[in-house]
PDB file of C-alpha atoms in Angstrom:
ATOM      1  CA  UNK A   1       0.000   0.000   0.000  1.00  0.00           C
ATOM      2  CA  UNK A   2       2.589   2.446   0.392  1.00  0.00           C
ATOM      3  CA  UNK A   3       4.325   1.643  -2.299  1.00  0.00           C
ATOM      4  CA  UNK A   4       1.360   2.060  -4.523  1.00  0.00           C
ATOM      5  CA  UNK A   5       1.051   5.461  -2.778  1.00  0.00           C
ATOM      6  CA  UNK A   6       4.574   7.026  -3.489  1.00  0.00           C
ATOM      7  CA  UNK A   7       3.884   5.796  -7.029  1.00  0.00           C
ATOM      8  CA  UNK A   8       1.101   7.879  -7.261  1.00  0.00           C
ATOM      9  CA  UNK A   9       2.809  10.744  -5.078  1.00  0.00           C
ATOM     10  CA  UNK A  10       5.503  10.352  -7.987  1.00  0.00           C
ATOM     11  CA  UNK A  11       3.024  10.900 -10.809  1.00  0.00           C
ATOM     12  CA  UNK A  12       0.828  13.597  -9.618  1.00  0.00           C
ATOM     13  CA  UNK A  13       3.275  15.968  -7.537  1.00  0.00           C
ATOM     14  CA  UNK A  14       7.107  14.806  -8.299  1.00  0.00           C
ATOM     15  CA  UNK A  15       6.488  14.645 -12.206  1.00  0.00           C
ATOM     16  CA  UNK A  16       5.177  18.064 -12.728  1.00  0.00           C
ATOM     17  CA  UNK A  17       7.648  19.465  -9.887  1.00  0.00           C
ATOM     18  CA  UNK A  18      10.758  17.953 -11.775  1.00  0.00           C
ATOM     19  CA  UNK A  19       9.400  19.080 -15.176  1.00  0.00           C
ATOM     20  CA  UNK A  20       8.870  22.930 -14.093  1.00  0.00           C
ATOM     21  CA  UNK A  21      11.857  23.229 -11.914  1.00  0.00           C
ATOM     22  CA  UNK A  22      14.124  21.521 -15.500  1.00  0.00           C
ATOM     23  CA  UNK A  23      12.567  24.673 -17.394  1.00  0.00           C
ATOM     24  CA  UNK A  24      13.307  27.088 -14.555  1.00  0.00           C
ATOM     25  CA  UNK A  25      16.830  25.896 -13.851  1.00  0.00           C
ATOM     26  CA  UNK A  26      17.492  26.459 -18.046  1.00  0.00           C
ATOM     27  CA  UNK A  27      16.300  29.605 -18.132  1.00  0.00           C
ATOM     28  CA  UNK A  28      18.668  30.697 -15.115  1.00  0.00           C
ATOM     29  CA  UNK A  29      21.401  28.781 -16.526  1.00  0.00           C
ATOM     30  CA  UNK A  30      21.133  29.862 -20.138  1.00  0.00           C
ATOM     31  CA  UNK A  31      20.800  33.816 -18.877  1.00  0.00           C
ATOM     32  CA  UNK A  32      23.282  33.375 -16.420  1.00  0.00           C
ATOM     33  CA  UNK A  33      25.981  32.048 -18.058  1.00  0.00           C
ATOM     34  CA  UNK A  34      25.785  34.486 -20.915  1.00  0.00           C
ATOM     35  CA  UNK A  35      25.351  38.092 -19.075  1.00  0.00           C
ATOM     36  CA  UNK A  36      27.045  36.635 -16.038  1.00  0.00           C
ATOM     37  CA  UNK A  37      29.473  34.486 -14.060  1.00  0.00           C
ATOM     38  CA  UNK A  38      29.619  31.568 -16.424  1.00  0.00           C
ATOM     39  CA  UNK A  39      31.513  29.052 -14.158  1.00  0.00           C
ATOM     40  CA  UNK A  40      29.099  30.231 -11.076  1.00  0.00           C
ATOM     41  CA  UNK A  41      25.468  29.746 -13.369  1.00  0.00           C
ATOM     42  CA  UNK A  42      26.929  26.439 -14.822  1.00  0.00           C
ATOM     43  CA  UNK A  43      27.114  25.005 -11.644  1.00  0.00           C
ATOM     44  CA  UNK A  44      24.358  26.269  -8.808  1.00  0.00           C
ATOM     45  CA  UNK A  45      21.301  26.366 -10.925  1.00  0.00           C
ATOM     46  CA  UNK A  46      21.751  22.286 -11.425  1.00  0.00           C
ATOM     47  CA  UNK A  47      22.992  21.224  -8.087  1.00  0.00           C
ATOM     48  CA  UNK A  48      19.765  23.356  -7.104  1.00  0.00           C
ATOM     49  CA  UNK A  49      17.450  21.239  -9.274  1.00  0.00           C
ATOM     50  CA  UNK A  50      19.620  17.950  -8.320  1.00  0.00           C
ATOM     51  CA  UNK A  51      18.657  18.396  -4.738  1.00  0.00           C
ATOM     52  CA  UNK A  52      14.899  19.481  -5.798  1.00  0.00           C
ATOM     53  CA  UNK A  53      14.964  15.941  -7.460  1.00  0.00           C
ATOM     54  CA  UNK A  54      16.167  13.986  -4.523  1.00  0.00           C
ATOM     55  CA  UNK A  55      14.206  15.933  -1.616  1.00  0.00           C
ATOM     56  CA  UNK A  56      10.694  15.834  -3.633  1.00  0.00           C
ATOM     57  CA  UNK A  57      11.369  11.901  -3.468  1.00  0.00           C
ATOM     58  CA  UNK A  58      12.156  11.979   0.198  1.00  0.00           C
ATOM     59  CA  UNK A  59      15.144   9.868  -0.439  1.00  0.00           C
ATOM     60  CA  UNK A  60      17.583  10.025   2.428  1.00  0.00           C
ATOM     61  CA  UNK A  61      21.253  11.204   1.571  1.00  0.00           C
ATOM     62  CA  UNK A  62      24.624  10.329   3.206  1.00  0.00           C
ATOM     63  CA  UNK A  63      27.662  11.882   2.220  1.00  0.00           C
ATOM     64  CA  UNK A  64      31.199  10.881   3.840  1.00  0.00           C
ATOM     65  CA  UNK A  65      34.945  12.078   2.764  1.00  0.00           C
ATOM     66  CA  UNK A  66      34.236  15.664   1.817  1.00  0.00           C
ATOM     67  CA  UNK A  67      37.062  16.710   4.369  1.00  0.00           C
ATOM     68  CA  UNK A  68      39.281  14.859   1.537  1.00  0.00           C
ATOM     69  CA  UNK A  69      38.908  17.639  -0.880  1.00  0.00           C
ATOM     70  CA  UNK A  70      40.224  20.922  -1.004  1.00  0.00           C
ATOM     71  CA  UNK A  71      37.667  23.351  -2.664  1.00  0.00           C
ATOM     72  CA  UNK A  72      40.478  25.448  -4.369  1.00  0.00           C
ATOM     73  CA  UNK A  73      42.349  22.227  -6.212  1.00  0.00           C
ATOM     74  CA  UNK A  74      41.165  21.243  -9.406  1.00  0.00           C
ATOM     75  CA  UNK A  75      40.386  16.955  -9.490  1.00  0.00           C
ATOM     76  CA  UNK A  76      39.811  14.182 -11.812  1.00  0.00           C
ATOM     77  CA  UNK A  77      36.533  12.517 -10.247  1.00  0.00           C
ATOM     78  CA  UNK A  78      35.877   8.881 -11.238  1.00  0.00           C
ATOM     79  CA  UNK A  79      32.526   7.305  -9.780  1.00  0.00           C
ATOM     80  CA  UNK A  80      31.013   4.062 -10.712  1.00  0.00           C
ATOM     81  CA  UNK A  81      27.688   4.381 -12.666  1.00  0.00           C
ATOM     82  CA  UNK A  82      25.013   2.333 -10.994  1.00  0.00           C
ATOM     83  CA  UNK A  83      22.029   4.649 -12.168  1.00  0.00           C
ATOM     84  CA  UNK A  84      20.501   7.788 -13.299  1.00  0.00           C
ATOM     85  CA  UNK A  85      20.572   9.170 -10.076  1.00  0.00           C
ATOM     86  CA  UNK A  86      24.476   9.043 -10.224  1.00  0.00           C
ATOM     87  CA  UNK A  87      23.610  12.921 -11.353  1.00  0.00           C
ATOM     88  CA  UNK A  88      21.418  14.233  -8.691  1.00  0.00           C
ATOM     89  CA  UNK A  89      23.481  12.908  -5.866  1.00  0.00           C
ATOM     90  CA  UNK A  90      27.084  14.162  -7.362  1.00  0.00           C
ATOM     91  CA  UNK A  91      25.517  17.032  -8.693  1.00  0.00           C
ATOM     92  CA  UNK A  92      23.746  17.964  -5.731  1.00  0.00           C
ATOM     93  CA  UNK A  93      25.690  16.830  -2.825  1.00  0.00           C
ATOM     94  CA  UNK A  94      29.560  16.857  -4.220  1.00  0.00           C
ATOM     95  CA  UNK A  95      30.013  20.296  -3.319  1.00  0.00           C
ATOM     96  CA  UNK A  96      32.619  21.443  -5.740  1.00  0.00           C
ATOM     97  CA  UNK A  97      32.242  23.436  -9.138  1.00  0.00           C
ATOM     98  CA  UNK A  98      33.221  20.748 -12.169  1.00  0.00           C
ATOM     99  CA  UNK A  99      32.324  19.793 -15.594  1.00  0.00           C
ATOM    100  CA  UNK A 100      30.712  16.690 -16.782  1.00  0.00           C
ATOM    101  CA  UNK A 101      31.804  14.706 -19.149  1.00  0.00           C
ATOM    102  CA  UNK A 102      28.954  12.936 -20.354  1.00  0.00           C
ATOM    103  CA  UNK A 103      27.247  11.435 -23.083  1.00  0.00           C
ATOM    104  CA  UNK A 104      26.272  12.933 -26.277  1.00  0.00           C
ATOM    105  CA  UNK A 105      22.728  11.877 -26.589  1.00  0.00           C
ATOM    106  CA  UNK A 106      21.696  13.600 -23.166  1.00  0.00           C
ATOM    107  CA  UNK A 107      22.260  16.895 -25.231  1.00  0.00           C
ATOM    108  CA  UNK A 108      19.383  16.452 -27.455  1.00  0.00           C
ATOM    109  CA  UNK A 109      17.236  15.956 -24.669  1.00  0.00           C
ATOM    110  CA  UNK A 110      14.694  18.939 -24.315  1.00  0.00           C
ATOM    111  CA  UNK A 111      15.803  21.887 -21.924  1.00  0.00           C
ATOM    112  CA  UNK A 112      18.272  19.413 -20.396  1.00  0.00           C
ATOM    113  CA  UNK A 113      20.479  19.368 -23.672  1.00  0.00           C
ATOM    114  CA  UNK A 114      19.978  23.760 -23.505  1.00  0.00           C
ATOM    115  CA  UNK A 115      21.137  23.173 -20.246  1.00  0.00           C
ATOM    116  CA  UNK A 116      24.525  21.516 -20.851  1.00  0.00           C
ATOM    117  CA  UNK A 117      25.720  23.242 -23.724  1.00  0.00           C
ATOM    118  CA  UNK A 118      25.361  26.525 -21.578  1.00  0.00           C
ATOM    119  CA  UNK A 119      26.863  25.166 -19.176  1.00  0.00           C
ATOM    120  CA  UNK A 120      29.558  24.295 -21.645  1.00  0.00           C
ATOM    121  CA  UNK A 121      29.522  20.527 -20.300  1.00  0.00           C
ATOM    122  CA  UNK A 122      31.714  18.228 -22.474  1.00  0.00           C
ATOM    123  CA  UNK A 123      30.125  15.797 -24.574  1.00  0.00           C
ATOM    124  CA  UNK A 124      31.535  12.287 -24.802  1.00  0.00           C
ATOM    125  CA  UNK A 125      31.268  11.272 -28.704  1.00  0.00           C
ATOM    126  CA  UNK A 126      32.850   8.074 -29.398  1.00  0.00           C
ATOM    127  CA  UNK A 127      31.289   8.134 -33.127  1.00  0.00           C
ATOM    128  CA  UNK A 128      34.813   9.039 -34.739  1.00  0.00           C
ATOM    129  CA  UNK A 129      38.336   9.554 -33.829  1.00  0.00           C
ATOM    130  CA  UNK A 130      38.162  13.339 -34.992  1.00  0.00           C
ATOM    131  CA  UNK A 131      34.965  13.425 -32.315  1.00  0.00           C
ATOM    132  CA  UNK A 132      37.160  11.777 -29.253  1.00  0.00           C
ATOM    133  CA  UNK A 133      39.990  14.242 -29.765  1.00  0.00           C
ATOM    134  CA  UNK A 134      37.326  16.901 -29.614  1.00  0.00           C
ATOM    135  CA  UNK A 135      36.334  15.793 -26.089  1.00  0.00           C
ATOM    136  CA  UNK A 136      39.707  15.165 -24.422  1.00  0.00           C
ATOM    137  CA  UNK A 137      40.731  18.566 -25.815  1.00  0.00           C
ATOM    138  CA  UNK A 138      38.224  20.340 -24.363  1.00  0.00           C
ATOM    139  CA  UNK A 139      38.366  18.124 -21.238  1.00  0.00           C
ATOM    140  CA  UNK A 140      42.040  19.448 -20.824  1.00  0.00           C
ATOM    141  CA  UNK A 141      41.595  23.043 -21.424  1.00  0.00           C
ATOM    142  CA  UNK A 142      39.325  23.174 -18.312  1.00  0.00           C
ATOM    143  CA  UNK A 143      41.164  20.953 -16.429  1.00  0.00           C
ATOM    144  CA  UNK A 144      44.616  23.397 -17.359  1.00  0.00           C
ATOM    145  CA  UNK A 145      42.295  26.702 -16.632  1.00  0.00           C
ATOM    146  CA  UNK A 146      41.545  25.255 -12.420  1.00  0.00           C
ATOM    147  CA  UNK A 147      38.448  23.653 -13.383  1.00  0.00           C
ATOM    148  CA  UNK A 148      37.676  20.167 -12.221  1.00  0.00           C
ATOM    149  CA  UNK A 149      35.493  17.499 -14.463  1.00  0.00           C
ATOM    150  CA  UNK A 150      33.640  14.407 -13.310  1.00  0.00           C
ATOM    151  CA  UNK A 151      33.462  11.417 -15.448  1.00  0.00           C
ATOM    152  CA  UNK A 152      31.836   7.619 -15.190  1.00  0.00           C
ATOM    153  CA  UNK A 153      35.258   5.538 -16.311  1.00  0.00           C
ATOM    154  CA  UNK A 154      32.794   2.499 -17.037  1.00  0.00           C
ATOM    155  CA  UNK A 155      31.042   4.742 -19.728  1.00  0.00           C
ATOM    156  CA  UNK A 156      27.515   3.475 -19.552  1.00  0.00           C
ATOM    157  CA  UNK A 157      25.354   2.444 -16.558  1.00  0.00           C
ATOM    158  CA  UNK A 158      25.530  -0.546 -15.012  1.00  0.00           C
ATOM    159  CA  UNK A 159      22.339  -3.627 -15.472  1.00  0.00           C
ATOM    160  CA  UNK A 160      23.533  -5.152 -12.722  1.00  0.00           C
ATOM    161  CA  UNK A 161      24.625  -2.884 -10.138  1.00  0.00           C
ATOM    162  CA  UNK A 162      28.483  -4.149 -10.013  1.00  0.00           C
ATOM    163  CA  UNK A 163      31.242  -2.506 -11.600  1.00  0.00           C
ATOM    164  CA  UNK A 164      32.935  -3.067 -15.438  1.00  0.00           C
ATOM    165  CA  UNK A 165      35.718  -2.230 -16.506  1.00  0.00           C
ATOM    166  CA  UNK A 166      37.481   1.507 -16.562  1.00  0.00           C
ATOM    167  CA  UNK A 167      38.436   3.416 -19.553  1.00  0.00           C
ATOM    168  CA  UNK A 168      41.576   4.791 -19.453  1.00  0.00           C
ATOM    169  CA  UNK A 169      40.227   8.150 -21.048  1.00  0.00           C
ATOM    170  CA  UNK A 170      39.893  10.234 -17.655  1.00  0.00           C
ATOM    171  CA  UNK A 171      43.155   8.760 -16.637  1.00  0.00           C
ATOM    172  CA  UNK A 172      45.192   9.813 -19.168  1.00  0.00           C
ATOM    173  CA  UNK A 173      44.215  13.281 -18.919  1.00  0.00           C
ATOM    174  CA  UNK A 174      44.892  13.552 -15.333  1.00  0.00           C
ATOM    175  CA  UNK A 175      48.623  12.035 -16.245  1.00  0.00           C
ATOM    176  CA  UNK A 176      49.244  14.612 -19.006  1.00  0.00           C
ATOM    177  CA  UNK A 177      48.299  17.454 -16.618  1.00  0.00           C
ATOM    178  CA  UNK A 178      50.000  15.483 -13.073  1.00  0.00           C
ATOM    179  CA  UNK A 179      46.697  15.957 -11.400  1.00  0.00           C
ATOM    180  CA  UNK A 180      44.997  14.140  -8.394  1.00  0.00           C
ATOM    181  CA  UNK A 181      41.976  11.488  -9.304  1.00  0.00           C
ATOM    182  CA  UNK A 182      39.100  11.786  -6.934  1.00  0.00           C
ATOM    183  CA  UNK A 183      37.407   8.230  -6.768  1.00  0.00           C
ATOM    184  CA  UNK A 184      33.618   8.801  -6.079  1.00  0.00           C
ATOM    185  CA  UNK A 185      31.703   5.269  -5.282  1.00  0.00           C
ATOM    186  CA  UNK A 186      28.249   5.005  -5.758  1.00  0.00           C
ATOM    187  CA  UNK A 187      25.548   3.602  -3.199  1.00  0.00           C
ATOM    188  CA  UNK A 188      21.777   2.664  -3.792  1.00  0.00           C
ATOM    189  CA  UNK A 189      21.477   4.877  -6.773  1.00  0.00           C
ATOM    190  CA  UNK A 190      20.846   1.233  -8.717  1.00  0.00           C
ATOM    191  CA  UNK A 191      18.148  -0.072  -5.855  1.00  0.00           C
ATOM    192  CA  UNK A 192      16.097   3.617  -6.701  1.00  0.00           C
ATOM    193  CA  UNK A 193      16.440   3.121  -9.800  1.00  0.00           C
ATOM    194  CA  UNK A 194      18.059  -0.010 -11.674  1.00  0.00           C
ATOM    195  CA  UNK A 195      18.573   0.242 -15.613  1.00  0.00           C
ATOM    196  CA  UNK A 196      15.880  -2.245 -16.345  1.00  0.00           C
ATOM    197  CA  UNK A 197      13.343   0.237 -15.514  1.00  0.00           C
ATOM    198  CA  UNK A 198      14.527   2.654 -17.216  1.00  0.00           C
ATOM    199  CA  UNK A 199      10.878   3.925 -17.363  1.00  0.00           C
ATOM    200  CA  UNK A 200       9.231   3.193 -14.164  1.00  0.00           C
ATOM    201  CA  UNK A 201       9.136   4.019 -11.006  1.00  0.00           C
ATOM    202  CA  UNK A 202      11.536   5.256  -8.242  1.00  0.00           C
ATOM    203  CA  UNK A 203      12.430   3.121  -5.337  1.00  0.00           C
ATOM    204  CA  UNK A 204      12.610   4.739  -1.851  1.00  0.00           C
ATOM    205  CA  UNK A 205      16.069   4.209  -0.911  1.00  0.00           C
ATOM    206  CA  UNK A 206      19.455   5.841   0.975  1.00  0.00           C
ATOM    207  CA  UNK A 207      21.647   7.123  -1.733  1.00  0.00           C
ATOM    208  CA  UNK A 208      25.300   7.155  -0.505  1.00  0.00           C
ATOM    209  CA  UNK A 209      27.698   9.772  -2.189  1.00  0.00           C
ATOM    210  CA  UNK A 210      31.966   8.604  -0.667  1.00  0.00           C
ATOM    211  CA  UNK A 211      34.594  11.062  -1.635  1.00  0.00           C
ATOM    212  CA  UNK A 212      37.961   9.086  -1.009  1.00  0.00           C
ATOM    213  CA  UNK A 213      40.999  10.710  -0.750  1.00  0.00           C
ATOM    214  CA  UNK A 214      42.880  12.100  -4.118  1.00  0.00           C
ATOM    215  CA  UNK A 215      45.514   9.999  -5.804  1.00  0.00           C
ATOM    216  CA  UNK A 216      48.369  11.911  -6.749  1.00  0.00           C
ATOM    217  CA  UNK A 217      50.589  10.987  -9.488  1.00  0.00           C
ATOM    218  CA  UNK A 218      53.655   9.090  -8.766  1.00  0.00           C
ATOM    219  CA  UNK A 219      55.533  10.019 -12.203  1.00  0.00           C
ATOM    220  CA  UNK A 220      54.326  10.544 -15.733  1.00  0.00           C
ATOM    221  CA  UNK A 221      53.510   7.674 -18.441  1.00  0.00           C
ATOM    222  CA  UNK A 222      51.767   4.319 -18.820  1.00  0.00           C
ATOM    223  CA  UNK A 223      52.884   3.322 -15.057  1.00  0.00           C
ATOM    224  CA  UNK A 224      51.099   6.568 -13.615  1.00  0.00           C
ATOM    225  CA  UNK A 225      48.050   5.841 -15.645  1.00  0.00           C
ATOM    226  CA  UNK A 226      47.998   1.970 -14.785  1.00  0.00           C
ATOM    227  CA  UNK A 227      48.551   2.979 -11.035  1.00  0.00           C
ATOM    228  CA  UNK A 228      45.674   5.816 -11.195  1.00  0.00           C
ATOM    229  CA  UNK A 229      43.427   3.255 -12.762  1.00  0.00           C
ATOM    230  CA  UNK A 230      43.843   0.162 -10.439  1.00  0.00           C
ATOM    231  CA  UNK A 231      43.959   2.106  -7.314  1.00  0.00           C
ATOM    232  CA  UNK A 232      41.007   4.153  -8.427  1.00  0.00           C
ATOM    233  CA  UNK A 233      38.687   0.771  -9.170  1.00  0.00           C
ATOM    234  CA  UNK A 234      39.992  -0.621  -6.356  1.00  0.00           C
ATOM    235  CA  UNK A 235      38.684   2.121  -3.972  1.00  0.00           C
ATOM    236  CA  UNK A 236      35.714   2.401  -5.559  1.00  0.00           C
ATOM    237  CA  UNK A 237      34.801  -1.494  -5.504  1.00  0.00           C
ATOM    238  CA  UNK A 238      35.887  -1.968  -1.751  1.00  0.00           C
ATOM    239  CA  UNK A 239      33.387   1.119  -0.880  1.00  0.00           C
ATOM    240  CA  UNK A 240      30.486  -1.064  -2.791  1.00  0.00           C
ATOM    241  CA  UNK A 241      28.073  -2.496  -0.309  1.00  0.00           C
ATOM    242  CA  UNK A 242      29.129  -6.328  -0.780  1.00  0.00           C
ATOM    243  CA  UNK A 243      25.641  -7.069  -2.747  1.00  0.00           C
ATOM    244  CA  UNK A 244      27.171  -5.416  -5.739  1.00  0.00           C
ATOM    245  CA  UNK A 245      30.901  -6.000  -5.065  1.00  0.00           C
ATOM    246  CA  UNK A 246      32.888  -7.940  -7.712  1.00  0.00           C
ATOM    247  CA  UNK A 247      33.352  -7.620 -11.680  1.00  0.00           C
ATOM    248  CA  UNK A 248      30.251  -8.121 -14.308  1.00  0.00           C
ATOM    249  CA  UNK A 249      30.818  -7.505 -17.879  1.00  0.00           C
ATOM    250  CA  UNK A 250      29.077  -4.374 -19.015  1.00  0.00           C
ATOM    251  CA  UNK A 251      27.345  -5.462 -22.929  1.00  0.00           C
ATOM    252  CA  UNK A 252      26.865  -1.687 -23.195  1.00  0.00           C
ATOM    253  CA  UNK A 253      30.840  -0.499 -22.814  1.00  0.00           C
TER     254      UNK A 253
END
């Protein structure tokens, strides 16, 4: 019975809420980052409507390791990607200014696709070689200018709610520049919402948002990236509740 309520909850009051507040947030963002601070609009408008998302849902948050981050460094942040609400909670909850790097296709999707490309997010295009260059490029200008990005290593969500295996995209930008790698793991996002059901209903659960501490480079070259990359997945997996710890093929990488 309650269950059949929050659905309904979810349809009449959540739906239109999240809908409204997604136009709202891209007008903001859109205005802001053209007549204003762009860096400033790009950012607070969205982890606004992030938390608007989570909070209308009543879904409890926990956040641990923010102490591990110093809000004037720039980062690579790596997270595993159990679900859509892998946004709302890093969005909303990570408190530090970045830059996705995310999927192409999300910027054709209505107000959210405005959204990004004011925001001057960086889409992931994996269509071409000329397209990839085009993403790491931009990836590394903002990373060189202070900026910090957030990417999903694994590169599509997970069906299962364990971990693939990493790209080595992220990780070779954060050797070229000698920057620190942020792991970021993932909990519950996949119980609220699991890939399957992709258009159904959310599932009340705890989301759980763990900032580890940064990984610094120990040199420069195929050692530093294999080191970033094993130690990253490696505190990521650990952090896993054990349900979804261990490797499963992802179809979709």
């Amino acid at each position: 019975m309650i269950k059949f309520l929050y659905n309904i909850y979810q349809i009449v009051f959540c739906v239109p809420v999240i809908v409204i507040s997604l136009i709202i947030c891209t007008i903001f963002i859109v205005i802001g980052t053209r007549f204003g601070n762009a860096n400033y609009w790009a950012y607070h408008p969205g982890r606004i409507w992030s938390k608007i998302i989570v909070k209308s849902l009543f879904l409890p948050i926990k956040v641990e390791g923010r102490e591990n981050i110093n809000p004037n460094d720039s980062y690579v942040f790596v997270s595993n990607h159990q679900g859509a609400f892998d946004i709302f909670l890093i969005y909303g909850y990570l408190n530090k200014n970045f830059k996705w790097m995310m999927k192409y296709q999300l910027f054709k999707i209505p107000f959210l696709g405005t959204s990004c490309r004011a925001c001057k997010f960086i889409p992931v295009d994996k269509r071409s070689p000329r397209k990839i260059k085009e993403t790491y490029e931009t990836a590394r200008e903002f990373l060189k200018h202070g900026m910090s990005v957030v990417l999903f290593p694994e590169g599509a969500r997970t069906f299962t709610g364990h971990m693939a295996n990493f790209k080595r995209g992220g990780f070779l930008l954060a050797d070229e520049l000698q920057l620190p790698v942020v792991p970021l793991t993932i909990n519950g996002s996949f119980n609220v919402k699991p890939r399957q059901k992709d258009m159904g209903f959310v599932n009340y659960h705890q989301l759980t948002l763990t900032i580890h501490k940064p990984i610094y480079p120990i040199g420069k070259g195929p050692e530093n990236v294999k080191m970033l990359m094993e130690q990253s997945y490696e505190e990521i997996q650990k952090s896993l509740v054990p349900e979804y710890q261990g490797f499963v093929a992802n179809p979709d990488q």
